[in-house]
CSV table of C-alpha atoms and ligand atoms in Angstrom, one decimal:
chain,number,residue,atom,x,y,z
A,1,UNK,CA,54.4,148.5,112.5
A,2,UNK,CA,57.0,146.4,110.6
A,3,UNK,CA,55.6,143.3,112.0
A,4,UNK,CA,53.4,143.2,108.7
A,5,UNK,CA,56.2,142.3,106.7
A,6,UNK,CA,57.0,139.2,108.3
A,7,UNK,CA,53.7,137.4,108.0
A,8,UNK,CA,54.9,134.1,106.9
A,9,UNK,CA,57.2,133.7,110.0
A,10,UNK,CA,55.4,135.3,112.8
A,11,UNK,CA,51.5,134.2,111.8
A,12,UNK,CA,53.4,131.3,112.6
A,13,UNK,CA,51.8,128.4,110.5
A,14,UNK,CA,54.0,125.8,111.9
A,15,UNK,CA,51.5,125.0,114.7
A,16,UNK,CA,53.9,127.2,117.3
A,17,UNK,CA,52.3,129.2,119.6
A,18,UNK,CA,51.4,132.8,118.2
A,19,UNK,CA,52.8,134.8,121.1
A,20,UNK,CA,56.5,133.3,119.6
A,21,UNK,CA,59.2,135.7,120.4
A,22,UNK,CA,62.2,135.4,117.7
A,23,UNK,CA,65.1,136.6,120.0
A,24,UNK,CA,68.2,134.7,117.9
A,25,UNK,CA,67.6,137.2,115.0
A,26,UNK,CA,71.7,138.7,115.6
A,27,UNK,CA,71.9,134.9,114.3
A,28,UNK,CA,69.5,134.8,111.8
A,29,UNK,CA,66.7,137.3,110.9
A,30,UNK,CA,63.5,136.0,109.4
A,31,UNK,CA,63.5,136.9,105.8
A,32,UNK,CA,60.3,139.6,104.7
A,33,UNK,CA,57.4,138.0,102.5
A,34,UNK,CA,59.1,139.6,99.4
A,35,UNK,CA,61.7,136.8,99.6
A,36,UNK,CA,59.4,134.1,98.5
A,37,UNK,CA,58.6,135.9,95.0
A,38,UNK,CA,61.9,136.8,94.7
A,39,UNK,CA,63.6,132.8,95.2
A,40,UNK,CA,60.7,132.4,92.8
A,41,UNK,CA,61.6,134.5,90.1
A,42,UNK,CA,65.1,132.8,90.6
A,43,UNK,CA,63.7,129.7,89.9
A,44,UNK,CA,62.4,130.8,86.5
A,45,UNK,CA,65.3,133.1,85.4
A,46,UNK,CA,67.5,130.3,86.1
A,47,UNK,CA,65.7,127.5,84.5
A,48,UNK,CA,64.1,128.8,81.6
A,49,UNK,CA,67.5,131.3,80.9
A,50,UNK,CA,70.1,128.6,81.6
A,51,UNK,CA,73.4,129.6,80.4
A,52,UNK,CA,71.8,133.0,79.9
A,53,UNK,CA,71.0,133.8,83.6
A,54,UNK,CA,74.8,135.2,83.8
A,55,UNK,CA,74.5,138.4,81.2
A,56,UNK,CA,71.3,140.0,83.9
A,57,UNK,CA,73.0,138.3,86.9
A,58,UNK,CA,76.1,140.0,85.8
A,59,UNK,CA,75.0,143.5,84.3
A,60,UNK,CA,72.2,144.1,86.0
A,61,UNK,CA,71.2,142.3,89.4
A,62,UNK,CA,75.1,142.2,91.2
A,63,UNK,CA,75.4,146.1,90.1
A,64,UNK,CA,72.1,146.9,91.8
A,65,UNK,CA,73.3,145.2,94.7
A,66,UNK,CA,76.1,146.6,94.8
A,67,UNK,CA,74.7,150.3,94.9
A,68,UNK,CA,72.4,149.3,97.5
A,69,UNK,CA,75.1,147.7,99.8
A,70,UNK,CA,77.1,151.3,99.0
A,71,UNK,CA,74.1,153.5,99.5
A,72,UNK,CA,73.7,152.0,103.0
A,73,UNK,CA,77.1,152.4,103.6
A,74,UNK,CA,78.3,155.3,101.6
A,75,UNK,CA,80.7,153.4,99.9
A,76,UNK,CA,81.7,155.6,97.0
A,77,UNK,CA,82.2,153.1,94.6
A,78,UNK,CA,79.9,150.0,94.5
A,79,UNK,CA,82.1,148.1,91.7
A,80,UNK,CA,84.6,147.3,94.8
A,81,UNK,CA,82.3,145.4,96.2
A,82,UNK,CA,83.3,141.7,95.9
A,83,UNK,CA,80.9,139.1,96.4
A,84,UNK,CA,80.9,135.5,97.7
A,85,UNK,CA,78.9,132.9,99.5
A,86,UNK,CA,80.5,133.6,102.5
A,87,UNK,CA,83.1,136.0,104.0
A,88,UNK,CA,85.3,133.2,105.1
A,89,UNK,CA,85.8,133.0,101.2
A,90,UNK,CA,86.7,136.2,100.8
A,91,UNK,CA,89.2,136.7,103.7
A,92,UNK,CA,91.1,133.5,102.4
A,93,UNK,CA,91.5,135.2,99.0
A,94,UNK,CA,92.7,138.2,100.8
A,95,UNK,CA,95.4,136.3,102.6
A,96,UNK,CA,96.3,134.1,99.8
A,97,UNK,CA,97.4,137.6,98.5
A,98,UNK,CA,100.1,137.6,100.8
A,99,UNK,CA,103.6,136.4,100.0
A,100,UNK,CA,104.2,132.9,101.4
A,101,UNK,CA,107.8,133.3,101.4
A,102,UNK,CA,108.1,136.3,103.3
A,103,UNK,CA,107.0,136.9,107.2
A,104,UNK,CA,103.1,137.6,107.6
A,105,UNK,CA,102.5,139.5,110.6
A,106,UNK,CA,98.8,139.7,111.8
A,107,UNK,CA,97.6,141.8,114.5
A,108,UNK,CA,93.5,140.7,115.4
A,109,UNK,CA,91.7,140.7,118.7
A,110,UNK,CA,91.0,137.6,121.3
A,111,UNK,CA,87.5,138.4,120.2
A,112,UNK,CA,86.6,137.4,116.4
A,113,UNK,CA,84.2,135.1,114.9
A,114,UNK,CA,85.3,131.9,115.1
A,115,UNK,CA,85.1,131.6,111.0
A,116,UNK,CA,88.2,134.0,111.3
A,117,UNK,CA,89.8,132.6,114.1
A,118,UNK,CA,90.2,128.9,113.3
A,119,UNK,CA,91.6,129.7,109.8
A,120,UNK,CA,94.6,132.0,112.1
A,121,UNK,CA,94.9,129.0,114.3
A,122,UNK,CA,96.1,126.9,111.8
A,123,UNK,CA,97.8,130.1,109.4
A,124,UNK,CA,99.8,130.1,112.6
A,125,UNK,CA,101.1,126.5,112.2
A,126,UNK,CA,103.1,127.9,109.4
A,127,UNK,CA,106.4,129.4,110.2
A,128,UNK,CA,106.0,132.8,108.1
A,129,UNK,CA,103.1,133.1,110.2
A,130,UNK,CA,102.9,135.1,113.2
A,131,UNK,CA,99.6,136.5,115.0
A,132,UNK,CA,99.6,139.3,117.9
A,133,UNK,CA,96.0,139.4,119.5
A,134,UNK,CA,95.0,142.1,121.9
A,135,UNK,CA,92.5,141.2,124.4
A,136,UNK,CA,89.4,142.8,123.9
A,137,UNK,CA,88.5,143.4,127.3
A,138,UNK,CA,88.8,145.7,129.2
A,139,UNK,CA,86.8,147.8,126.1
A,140,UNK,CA,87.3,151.1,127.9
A,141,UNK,CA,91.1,150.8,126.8
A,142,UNK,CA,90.9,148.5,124.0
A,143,UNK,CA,91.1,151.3,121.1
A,144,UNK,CA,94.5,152.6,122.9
A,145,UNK,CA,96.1,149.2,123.2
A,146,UNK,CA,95.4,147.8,119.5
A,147,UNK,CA,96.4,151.6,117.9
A,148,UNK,CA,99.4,151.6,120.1
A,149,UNK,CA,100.8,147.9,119.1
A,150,UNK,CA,99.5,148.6,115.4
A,151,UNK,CA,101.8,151.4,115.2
A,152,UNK,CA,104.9,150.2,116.9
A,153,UNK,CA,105.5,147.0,114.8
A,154,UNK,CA,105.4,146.2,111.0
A,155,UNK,CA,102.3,144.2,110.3
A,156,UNK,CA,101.0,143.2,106.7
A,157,UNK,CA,97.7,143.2,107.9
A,158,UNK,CA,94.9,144.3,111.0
A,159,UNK,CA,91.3,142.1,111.4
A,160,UNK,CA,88.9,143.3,114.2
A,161,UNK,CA,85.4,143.2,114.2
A,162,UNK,CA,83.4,146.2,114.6
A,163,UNK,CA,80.6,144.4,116.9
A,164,UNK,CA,82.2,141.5,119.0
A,165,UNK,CA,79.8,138.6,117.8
A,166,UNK,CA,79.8,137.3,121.3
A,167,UNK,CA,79.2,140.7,123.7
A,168,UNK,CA,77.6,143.1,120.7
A,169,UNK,CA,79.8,145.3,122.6
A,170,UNK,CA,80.9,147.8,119.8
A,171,UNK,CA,85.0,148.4,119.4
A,172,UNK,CA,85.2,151.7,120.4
A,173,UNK,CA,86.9,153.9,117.6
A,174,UNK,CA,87.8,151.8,115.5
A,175,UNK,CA,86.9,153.0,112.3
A,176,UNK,CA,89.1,156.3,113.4
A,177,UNK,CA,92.1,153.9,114.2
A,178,UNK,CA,91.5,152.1,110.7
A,179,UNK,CA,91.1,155.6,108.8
A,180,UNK,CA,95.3,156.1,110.7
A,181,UNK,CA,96.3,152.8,109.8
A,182,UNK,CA,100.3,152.7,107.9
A,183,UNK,CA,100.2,152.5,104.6
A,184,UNK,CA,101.9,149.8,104.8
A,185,UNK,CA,99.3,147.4,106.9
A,186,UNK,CA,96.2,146.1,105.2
A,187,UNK,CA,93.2,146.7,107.4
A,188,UNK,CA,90.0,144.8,107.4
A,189,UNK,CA,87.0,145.7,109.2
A,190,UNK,CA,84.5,142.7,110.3
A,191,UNK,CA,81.2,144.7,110.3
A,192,UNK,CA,79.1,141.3,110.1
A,193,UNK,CA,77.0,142.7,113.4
A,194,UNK,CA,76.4,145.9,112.1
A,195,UNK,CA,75.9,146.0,108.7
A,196,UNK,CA,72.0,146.9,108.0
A,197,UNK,CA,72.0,147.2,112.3
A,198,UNK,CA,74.0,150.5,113.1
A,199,UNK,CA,74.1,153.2,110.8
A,200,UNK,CA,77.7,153.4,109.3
A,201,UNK,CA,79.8,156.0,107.2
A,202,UNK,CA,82.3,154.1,105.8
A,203,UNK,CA,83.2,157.1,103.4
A,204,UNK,CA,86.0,158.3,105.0
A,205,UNK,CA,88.0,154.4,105.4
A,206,UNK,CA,86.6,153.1,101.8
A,207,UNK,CA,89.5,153.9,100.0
A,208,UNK,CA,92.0,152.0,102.5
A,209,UNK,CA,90.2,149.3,104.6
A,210,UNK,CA,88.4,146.0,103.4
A,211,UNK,CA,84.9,145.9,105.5
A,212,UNK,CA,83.1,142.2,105.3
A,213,UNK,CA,79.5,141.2,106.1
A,214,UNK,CA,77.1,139.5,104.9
A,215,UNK,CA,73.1,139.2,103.8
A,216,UNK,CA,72.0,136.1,106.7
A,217,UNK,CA,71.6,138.5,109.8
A,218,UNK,CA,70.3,141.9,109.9
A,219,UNK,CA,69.6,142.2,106.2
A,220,UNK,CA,67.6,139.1,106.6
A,221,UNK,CA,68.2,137.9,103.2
A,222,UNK,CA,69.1,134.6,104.5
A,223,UNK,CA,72.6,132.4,104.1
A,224,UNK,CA,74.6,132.6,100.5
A,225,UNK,CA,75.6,136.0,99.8
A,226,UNK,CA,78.5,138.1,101.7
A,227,UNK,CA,80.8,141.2,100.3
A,228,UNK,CA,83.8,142.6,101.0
A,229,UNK,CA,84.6,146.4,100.2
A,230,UNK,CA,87.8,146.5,98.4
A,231,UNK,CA,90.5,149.5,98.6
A,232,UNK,CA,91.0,151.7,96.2
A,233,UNK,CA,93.9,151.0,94.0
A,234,UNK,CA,94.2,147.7,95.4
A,235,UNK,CA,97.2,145.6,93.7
A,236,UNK,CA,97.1,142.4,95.2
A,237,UNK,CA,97.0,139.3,93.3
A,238,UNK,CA,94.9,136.5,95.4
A,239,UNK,CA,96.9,133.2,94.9
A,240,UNK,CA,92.7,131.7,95.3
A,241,UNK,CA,91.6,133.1,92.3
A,242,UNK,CA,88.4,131.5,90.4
A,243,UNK,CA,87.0,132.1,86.8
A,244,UNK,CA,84.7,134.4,87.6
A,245,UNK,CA,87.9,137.1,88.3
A,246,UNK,CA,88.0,136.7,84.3
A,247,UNK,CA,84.4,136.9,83.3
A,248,UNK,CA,85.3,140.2,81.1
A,249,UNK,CA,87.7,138.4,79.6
A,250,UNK,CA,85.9,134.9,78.8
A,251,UNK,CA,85.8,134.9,75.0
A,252,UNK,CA,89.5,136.5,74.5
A,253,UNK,CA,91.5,134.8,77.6
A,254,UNK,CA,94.8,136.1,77.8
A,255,UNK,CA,97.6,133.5,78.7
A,256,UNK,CA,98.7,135.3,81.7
A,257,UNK,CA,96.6,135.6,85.4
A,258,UNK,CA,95.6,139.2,85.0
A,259,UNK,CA,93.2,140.8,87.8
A,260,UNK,CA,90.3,143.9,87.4
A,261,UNK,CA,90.4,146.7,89.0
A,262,UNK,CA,87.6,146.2,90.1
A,263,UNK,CA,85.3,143.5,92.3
A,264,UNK,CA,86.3,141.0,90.0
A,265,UNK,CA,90.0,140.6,91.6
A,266,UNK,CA,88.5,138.8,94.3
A,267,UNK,CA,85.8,137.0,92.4
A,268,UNK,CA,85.8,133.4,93.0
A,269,UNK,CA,83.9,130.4,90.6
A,270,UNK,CA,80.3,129.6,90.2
A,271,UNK,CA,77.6,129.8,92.8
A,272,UNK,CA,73.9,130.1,93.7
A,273,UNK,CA,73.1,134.1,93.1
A,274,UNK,CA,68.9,133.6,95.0
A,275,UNK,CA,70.2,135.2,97.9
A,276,UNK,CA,71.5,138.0,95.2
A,277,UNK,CA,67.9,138.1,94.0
A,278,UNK,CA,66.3,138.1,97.6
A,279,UNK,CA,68.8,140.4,99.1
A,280,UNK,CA,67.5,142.9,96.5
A,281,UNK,CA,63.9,142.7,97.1
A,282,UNK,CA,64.5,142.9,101.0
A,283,UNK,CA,66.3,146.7,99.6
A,284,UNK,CA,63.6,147.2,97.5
A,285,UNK,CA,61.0,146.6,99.9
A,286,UNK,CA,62.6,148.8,102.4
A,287,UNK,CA,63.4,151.8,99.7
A,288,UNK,CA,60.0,152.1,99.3
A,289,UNK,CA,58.7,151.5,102.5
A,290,UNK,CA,61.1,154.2,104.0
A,291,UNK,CA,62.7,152.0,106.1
A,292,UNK,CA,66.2,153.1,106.8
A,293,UNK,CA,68.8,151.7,108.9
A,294,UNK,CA,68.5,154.6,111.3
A,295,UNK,CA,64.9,153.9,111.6
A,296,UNK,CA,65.9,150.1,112.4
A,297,UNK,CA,68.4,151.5,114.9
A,298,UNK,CA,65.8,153.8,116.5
A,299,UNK,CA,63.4,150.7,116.6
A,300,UNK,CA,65.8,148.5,118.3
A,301,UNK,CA,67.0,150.8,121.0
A,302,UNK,CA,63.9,151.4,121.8
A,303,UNK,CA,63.3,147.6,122.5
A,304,UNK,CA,66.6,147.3,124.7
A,305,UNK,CA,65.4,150.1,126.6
A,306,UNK,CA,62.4,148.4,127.0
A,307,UNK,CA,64.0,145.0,127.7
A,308,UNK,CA,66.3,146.4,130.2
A,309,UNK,CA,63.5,147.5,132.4
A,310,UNK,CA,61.1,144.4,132.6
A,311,UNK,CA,65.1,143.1,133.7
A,312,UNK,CA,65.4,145.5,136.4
A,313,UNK,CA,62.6,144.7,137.8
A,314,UNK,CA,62.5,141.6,137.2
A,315,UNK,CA,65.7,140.0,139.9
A,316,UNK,CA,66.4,137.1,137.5
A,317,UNK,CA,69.2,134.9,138.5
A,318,UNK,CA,71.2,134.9,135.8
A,319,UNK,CA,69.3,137.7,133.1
A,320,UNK,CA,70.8,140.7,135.1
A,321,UNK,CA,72.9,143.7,134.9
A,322,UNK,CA,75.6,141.8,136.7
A,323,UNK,CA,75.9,139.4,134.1
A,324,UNK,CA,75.4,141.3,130.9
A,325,UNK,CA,78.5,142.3,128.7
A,326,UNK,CA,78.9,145.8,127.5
A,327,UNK,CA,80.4,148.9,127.3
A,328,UNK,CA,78.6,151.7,126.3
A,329,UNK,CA,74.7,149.9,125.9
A,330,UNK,CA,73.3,153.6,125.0
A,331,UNK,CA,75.6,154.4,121.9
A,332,UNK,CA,78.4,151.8,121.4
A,333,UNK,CA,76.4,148.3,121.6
A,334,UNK,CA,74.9,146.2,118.6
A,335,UNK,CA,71.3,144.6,118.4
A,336,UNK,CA,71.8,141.6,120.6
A,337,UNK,CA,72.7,140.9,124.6
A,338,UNK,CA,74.9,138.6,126.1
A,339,UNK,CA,74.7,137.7,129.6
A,340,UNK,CA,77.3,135.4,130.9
A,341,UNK,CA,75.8,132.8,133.0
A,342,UNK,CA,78.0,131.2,134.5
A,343,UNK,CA,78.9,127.7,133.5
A,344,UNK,CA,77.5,125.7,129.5
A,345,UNK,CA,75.4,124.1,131.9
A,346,UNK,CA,73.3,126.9,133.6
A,347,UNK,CA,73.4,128.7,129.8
A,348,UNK,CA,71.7,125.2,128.2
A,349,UNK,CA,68.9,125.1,130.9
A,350,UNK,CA,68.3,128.8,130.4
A,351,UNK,CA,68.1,128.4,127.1
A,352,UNK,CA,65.4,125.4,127.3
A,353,UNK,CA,63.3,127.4,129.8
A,354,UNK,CA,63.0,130.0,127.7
A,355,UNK,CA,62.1,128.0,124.4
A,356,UNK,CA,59.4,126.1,126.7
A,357,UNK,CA,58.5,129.9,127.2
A,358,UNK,CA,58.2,130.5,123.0
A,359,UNK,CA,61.8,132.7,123.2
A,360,UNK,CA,64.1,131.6,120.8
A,361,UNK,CA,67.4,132.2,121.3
A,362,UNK,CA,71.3,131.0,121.5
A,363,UNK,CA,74.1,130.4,123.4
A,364,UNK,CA,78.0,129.9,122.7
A,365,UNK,CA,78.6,128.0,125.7
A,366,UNK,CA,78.1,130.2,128.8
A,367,UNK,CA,76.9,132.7,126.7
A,368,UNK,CA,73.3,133.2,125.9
A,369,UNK,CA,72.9,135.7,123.3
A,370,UNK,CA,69.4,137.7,123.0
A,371,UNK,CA,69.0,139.5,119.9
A,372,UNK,CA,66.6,142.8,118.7
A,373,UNK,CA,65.0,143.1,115.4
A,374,UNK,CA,62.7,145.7,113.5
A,375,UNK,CA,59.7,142.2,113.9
A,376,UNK,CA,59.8,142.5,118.2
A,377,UNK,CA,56.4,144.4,118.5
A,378,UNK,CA,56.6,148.8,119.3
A,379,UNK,CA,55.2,148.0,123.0
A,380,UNK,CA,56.9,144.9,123.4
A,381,UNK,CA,57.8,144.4,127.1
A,382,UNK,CA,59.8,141.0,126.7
A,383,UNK,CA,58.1,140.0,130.1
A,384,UNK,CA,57.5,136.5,128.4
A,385,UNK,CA,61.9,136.7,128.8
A,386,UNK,CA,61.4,136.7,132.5
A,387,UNK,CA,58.0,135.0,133.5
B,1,PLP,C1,81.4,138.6,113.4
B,1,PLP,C2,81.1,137.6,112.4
B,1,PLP,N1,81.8,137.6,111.3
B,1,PLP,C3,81.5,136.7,110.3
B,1,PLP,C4,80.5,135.7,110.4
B,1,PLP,C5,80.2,134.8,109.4
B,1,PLP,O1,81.3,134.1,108.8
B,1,PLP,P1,81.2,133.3,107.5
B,1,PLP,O2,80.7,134.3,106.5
B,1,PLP,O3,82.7,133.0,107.2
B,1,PLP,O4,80.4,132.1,107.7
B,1,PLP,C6,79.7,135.7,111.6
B,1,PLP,C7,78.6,134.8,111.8
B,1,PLP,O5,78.0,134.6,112.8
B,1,PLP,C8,80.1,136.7,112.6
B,1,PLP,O6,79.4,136.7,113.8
């Protein structure tokens, strides 16, 4: 049914074989035909506009996308939405907010993305610096442990991810634990794996958490263009500050750094705004096709069910219950599966026989991750997975 969307990728001209399943999409999804036009039009607006591209980038395409990011979210105000290439950008303006001369106390998890995790590494080399991390595992207690130690010691801020990038186990309760945070603790909320994947109110946390993602996976928009959802009556002043933070101001600068209170206080300096213009003809094709993020939800359970069952029968060595991470598959899991196999090794040659197969998927070491999208076929049976 949505499959028709995706012509350019799945018809697939390269020569691959047709029956090619895409199963790395948690990774990367394909981008919908209506990205071509729209990278396209980009060309023109930017070339034959020039210097003028900024007034519609500015007034007219970033607001739209912002209203669509807040409509999927229920955001309830789309002009704290900050954009950025990437959300690593964004989260180092964040902490460059913090005072370096005073103690920074981070609580996280053992389980973020490693974009997040490296930059703590080496935060932590600094002496003001000091990072608590919770193991993630087991899940079933995971909400009580990182509520309990959020509350019993003084910490500027809290980073956890809402879907573990490499389990797609979701954290359970978090957003309720965020929405009780202390005042005094600045919370983000890493929604990369479930933004445009599992439907989300963020209502009743916008006005008091940050919440990053990004356009390259489910919203299949491709690489270029992340967000982060800003608190309201946010005061910090990000020591990683770019021009763009003044663009109201351009023609009468004032001689002081003075910040919006809006978006534009974590606005960074020039960049490439296609994804901006494809991200919003992947909304607009969905708007008017009715497809929803519930309806993507639906679509996708619906294939793990399916998946799950060609597995039981199936006795694989190493794709089996046994091996695959989770927590609560039915109503707490994202739109990919991890099954730990073992050893790089036994993940690698896995991963081979299944491309020889036509699946495409990935692994992060002994990890192979196997991912769901709204392209996989209604009667797919994903027996190609375990021929
Ligand atoms: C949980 C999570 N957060 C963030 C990112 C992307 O990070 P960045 O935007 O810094 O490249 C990913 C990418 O895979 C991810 O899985």
């Amino acid at each position: 049914m949505y499959q028709k969307y995706y012509s350019q990728f799945l018809q697939a001209p390269s020569g691959a074989p047709s029956s090619m399943l895409h199963m790395a999409c948690h990774s990367h999804h394909y981008w919908p035909d209506v990205t071509l036009d729209a990278v396209q039009q980009y060309w023109h607006d930017a070339a034959q506009l020039a210097d003028d591209k900024w007034g519609p980038i500015f007034e007219q395409k970033i607001p739209a996308w912002q209203a669509a990011v807040a409509r999927t979210l229920a955001l309830p105000q789309p002009d704290r939405i900050a954009l950025a290439p990437n959300t690593h950008e964004l989260v180092c303006r964040l902490l460059s907010a913090f005072d370096p001369g005073r103690p920074l106390r981070i609580l996280t998890t053992d389980g973020e993305f490693y974009s997040f995790a490296r930059q703590l590494q080496r935060l932590e080399e600094l002496d003001n610096v000091e990072v608590t991390r919770i193991a993630k595992e087991p899940y079933a207690t995971l909400a009580e442990r990182f509520e309990q130690e959020l509350h019993r010691n003084d910490y500027q801020l809290a980073y956890a991810s809402l879907v573990f990038f490499d389990s797609g186990v979701v954290f359970p309760q978090l957003l309720e634990i965020a929405a009780c945070k202390p005042a005094r603790t600045e919370f983000v909320i890493d929604g990369y794996h479930a933004f445009f994947a599992r439907p989300l109110d963020l209502g009743p946390v916008a006005d008091t958490v940050f919440f990053t993602a990004g356009s390259y996976k489910y919203l299949g928009a491709g690489e270029g263009l992340c967000f982060m959802s800003i608190p309201k009556d946010c005061n910090l002043r990000p020591l990683n500050t770019g021009w763009f933070a003044e663009m109201a101001e351009l023609e009468d600068r004032a001689d002081r750094v003075g910040f919006s209170d809006n978006w534009l206080r974590f606005a960074g300096a020039t960049m490439d705004y296609s994804t901006l213009y494809k991200g919003l003809a992947v909304f607009g094709l969905f708007e008017r096709e009715g497809i929803t993020v519930d309806r993507i939800h639906d679509h996708v359970l619906a294939a793990q069910r399916r998946f799950l069952e060609t597995m039981d029968a199936a006795g694989h060595p190493l794709l089996n219950r046994q091996n695959l991470l989770h927590h609560d598959l039915e109503n707490g899991h994202g739109h990919f599966f991890t099954f730990d196999c073992g050893t790089a090794e036994k993940s690698e040659m896995l991963q081979k026989a299944l491309k020889s197969r036509a699946v495409l998927c990935d692994r992060r070491q002994r990890l192979l991750r196997l991912g769901f999208a709204i392209y996989h076929g209604e009667s797919e049976t994903y027996r190609q997975v375990f021929a």
